[in-house]
Amino acid sequence: MADDTGTPRRVEALEAILVEKGYVERTALDAIVEAYEDVGPKNGAKVVARSWVDPAYRERLLVDATSAIAELGFGGRQGEHMVAVENTPEVHHLIVCTLCSCYPWPVLGLPPAWYKSPAYRSRAVIDPRGVLADFGITLAESTRIEVHDSTAEIRYLVVPMRPPGTDGWPEDKLAELVTRDSMIGTGLPVAS
Amino acid sequence: MADDTGTPRRVEALEAILVEKGYVERTALDAIVEAYEDVGPKNGAKVVARSWVDPAYRERLLVDATSAIAELGFGGRQGEHMVAVENTPEVHHLIVCTLCSCYPWPVLGLPPAWYKSPAYRSRAVIDPRGVLADFGITLAESTRIEVHDSTAEIRYLVVPMRPPGTDGWPEDKLAELVTRDSMIGTGLPVAS
Amino acid sequence: MNGAADLGGMMGFGPVVVEPEGPPFRADWERRAHAMVIAMGAAGHWNIDASRYARESLPPGEYLTSAYYEIWIKALERLLVAHGLVSAHELASQQSLRPGAELRRVLHPDDVRAMLAARRPYERPVEAAARYAVGDRVRTRNMHPTGHTRLPRYARAKTGVIERLHGAHVLPDSNAHGAGEHPEWLYSVRFAATELWGDDADPSLSVSIDAWESYLQAP
Amino acid sequence: MNGAADLGGMMGFGPVVVEPEGPPFRADWERRAHAMVIAMGAAGHWNIDASRYARESLPPGEYLTSAYYEIWIKALERLLVAHGLVSAHELASQQSLRPGAELRRVLHPDDVRAMLAARRPYERPVEAAARYAVGDRVRTRNMHPTGHTRLPRYARAKTGVIERLHGAHVLPDSNAHGAGEHPEWLYSVRFAATELWGDDADPSLSVSIDAWESYLQAP
C-alpha cells in the first residue's frame, strides 16, 4: 500500500528537516534503530519457558507480570504494565489492539505488520476462530476463546500451554518452542 | 479522488467490452444519459408549489405522496414509494442515505456529489446542525430536527415552509423559490 | 455487513463540500458509468440489493478513496465477473476476448424511456398482519451479518418508536443473495438522538430509519 | 472520535496476511520513521495520547490506504505543524526554510538505551477508592466524543463484568488534548460475544477491554 517511491522520499526529507533544525541527531535515530534490532520474541520465550519449569515463577508471573518479567531483565517502553494470561485446555487467549497497535515491545519486540493490519484488528474481536484459521490453527469447539483488546497501557502476554513430550527438557530448549505467535495467541508452541 | 486518467479509460474500456459482447447497445446508453438530463429538482418544486396553493393537494401529498406526485406526471425508478415530510416552525426535516445514495430521482433528479459523500452521510445523523452550518443554515435552537435515513426503498421529499410575503403568487412563480436543497432539508426556499 | 459504506456516525471526513444546483455529473465518464449500471441491471441477472452489496463489499480503503461512480463501476465489474459475463482477464486487458454469453434481456434503445418511467414497486402482498402499530416501542436487533443488511450499525440494539407502516417490502438481506424476496412489514422507526448517541447528544434531534420486521423485537 | 482507526467489528478487509517470524521492518524508511517518532516524542511537546489522536484523525480513506508507518509519519508531520516546529510549506517543499525552534529536550544518542529501557508508568496515585470490584456488572457509556477516547464503538452501551483492577491510570480522553492527566481507576471489563455481537455470536467467545471508570456506569 505504501507508495514505493513517494513515502521513502517523504521520510528521508522529514529526517533531513528535523536534523537541520537541530531537533534530532542522526546518531540518536541510529541508536533507536539499533536498539530494536536486538529486541524480539526470544525475550518473551524465556519468560514462558521459566514459567513452565518454575511453579513459583509462574505464580508470580500471573499475579504481577511486570515484576516477574523484570526478574529476567526485560522491561521499559511499551511494557510498563504487563499482564500474563495463561492458556489451558479450556481457555485460549488472543491479544489484539483494535484501535492502534499496542504490543508488549520489551518481551515481543515490535509488532509484525499483520498485527497492525485492518484485517486482524477488525476481525479478532468478532471472528477470532476465523482469524485463527488464517494462521492455520483450529481449536476444539469446546475451547473458550478470550480476546483481550489492548485499549489502555496494559500490555498482554499469552502464556501458551507447554507441549506434551517435553518433560525434563532444559529451560533454554523449551524456550525454542515458544514462537512469537504463540505469545499473541495466533499460534501454538512448535510441536516438540 | 477519481484517478483523472485511469477511471475514464476504465469506463470506456468496459463500455467497449459490453458492446462487443452484445450486452448493451450504445444508443441505449445514450438514451439513458439523455433521459436524466431532463429530470431535475424542478419536478419536485412543482409538487411543493402545488401543495402551497392547494390545501387538498397538500393533504393528499402528506397522506400518499406517490399518488399525489403521480398526479403531476412524475414517478418511476427510485420514486416508487414516496413519503413527503413537511417542515414547520417547530420541526425541520433532513434526508440522508447513510448506507449508499438513495434519492428520489423522479422529483429531484440524480443526487449531487455531496449527497453521496462520506462527509454528508456520516455526519447528517449525528451532527445535523453542523451539516446545516456547512450549507450556511442556522435554525432556531428551539426547532426540532428530524433526520430520515433512507435505509429502504422509501424515498423522502421535504416540503419546505412557504416563504412569507408570497401571498397570492401564482404557482409557477412560487416553484421558482423551491431549491433542490430545500427539498432535501439542507436548504431553505429562496427568500422572496 | 459492517463495511465501509455503513458511514452513519463516523468522523474525520471534514466539512461537506457544497455545490450549487446544476447537472449531477461532473465528467462524461460518470454519465456512461451510470447508464451502464442501469442497462446491465435491466438485463435481469442481479437485483438492486445485489448491486448494493457488491458496492459495500469493496475493500474499505478503496471504497473511501473512490469517487461515487467509480464505486458503481467497480461493483459492476465484480458482478459481471461473478455472473460469468465478463472475465477478470478481459477487465485487466480492457478488451473482450471471447463472445458474449446469452443475456436474459438486452435493453433496446426504444424501451429506455418506458423502463425508467415504469413503477417497479418493492411492496408485496403478505398474509401476516403487521406485528407493530404506530406508537409502539421497539428495539432493533443487535446483528452483524457478513451478508447484506440495511440496518445500519449506529441503529442496532437501540429502542425507538414506530412512526409509519409502509406495507410489506422485499427483504434486502435475502434478496441480495438470490435467496428470495421474503417480503416483510416495513416500518419507520424513530429514535431520540440521546438513545443513539448518548446523553451528550442534542435533545432536539431525532433520527428515523426504515426497518423490516425481522430487524425489530419487543423492547 | 469515531475515526477509521476504530476497526473492531468492521468487515471487508479479507484474510489476515500472515508473515513468518522475522524482523519487524520491511524497508529502511520504516526504521527511520519509527525512530523519528520516538525521538520527537522524547522532545516532550506532546504525549502518546496526542500521537494516537493525530493518527486516528487522518482522513479515513487515507488511514486505510496507508502502510502503518506511513500513518505514523503523517501524524508526526501534523503534530510538528500543529506545534509550530515545522511549517506545512517546509513539508511540501521537503526542506527546512528557517531555523529550528527551541525544543524542550533534544534526545542525545548516549541517552537512547536508557530512555527505551526506562519504565514510564501510566499509573498515578489517586485518593478516590475504586467504585467497582472484580465481579461487578457494569455498563459502558454510550458516548461519541469528537476528541480522543479509548472506548471502541463496538463496546459502547454494552454490559460486562469487571475482571481486573489495574490501579488508577492517566485518562487519554483529556491527556490527548493537553487537558491534564486526570487519572482514573482502570478496569478490565469482560463481555460475552453475544452481548457485543448479538444472539448469533459464538457463545464460547468473550472479549475484554481496558476501560477507565468514567467509561462505566451501573448496569
XYZ file of C-alpha atoms in Angstrom, chain A residues 14-148:
135
model
C 11.475 14.815 7.064
C 14.594 13.403 8.685
C 16.709 15.999 6.875
C 14.411 18.791 8.060
C 14.451 17.604 11.674
C 18.232 17.244 11.628
C 18.800 20.637 10.042
C 16.556 22.281 12.632
C 18.517 20.615 15.405
C 15.510 18.591 16.637
C 17.097 15.172 16.201
C 20.604 13.825 15.848
C 21.064 11.217 13.180
C 23.131 9.122 15.545
C 20.248 9.132 18.035
C 17.984 7.740 15.330
C 20.648 5.148 14.516
C 20.752 4.178 18.179
C 16.974 3.714 18.326
C 17.002 1.598 15.174
C 19.822 -0.490 16.587
C 18.140 -0.945 19.946
C 15.065 -2.518 18.382
C 17.072 -4.871 16.179
C 18.046 -6.648 19.418
C 14.594 -6.939 20.965
C 12.369 -9.743 19.862
C 10.116 -12.570 20.927
C 13.079 -14.512 22.323
C 12.681 -12.383 25.457
C 9.104 -13.456 25.897
C 10.035 -17.059 25.141
C 12.429 -17.032 28.109
C 9.639 -15.788 30.350
C 7.286 -18.514 29.154
C 9.884 -21.279 29.458
C 10.713 -20.194 33.006
C 7.041 -20.312 33.933
C 6.863 -23.858 32.561
C 9.693 -25.130 34.766
C 9.321 -22.986 37.871
C 5.856 -23.079 39.508
C 6.710 -20.269 41.880
C 7.793 -18.077 38.977
C 4.615 -18.984 37.107
C 2.605 -17.858 40.120
C 4.467 -14.549 40.313
C 4.030 -14.052 36.561
C 0.281 -14.499 36.742
C -0.053 -12.219 39.776
C 2.350 -9.431 38.788
C 3.715 -9.926 35.308
C 5.608 -6.622 35.171
C 7.766 -7.594 38.154
C 8.177 -11.226 37.123
C 9.310 -10.167 33.655
C 11.690 -7.626 35.178
C 13.319 -10.503 37.129
C 14.595 -11.750 33.771
C 15.821 -8.305 32.858
C 13.073 -7.219 30.487
C 11.015 -4.066 30.725
C 10.768 -0.476 29.621
C 8.831 1.335 26.946
C 5.533 -0.314 25.985
C 5.964 -2.869 28.740
C 5.304 -0.698 31.769
C 2.148 -2.541 32.826
C 2.248 -6.207 31.865
C -0.440 -8.829 32.367
C 0.173 -12.511 31.583
C -2.788 -14.692 30.625
C -2.371 -18.435 30.600
C -3.836 -20.806 28.043
C -5.387 -24.024 29.319
C -7.282 -26.831 27.626
C -10.451 -24.889 28.450
C -9.449 -21.329 27.525
C -7.408 -19.842 24.700
C -6.322 -16.196 24.896
C -5.863 -13.909 21.912
C -4.408 -10.383 22.030
C -5.311 -7.525 19.719
C -5.288 -3.755 19.675
C -8.318 -2.752 17.617
C -7.639 0.987 17.979
C -3.962 1.127 17.007
C -1.026 -1.234 17.504
C -0.375 -1.643 21.255
C 2.051 -4.531 21.740
C 4.490 -5.528 24.517
C 7.755 -4.343 22.937
C 10.163 -5.460 25.707
C 9.072 -9.103 25.509
C 7.979 -9.489 21.881
C 9.841 -6.752 20.021
C 7.998 -4.557 17.548
C 4.752 -5.930 16.153
C 4.600 -7.723 12.803
C 2.709 -5.970 10.005
C -0.297 -8.270 10.271
C -0.820 -7.309 13.928
C -1.299 -3.700 12.823
C -3.394 -4.548 9.759
C -7.093 -3.663 9.479
C -7.795 -7.312 8.620
C -6.521 -8.506 12.016
C -7.714 -5.579 14.117
C -11.240 -5.653 12.706
C -11.838 -9.383 12.857
C -10.034 -10.551 16.021
C -12.867 -9.338 18.265
C -15.810 -10.585 16.193
C -14.482 -13.702 14.468
C -11.370 -14.940 16.275
C -11.870 -18.512 15.066
C -11.812 -17.206 11.511
C -8.623 -15.285 12.273
C -7.036 -18.394 13.806
C -7.953 -20.292 10.631
C -5.917 -17.739 8.653
C -2.987 -18.823 10.843
C -3.729 -22.477 10.239
C -4.998 -23.022 13.780
C -8.197 -24.860 14.646
C -9.139 -25.077 18.311
C -11.579 -27.576 19.769
C -15.086 -26.174 19.652
C -15.277 -26.727 23.396
C -12.316 -24.389 23.996
C -13.470 -20.967 25.065
C -11.729 -18.016 23.482
C -10.961 -14.888 25.470
C -9.895 -11.947 23.370
C -8.086 -9.057 25.058
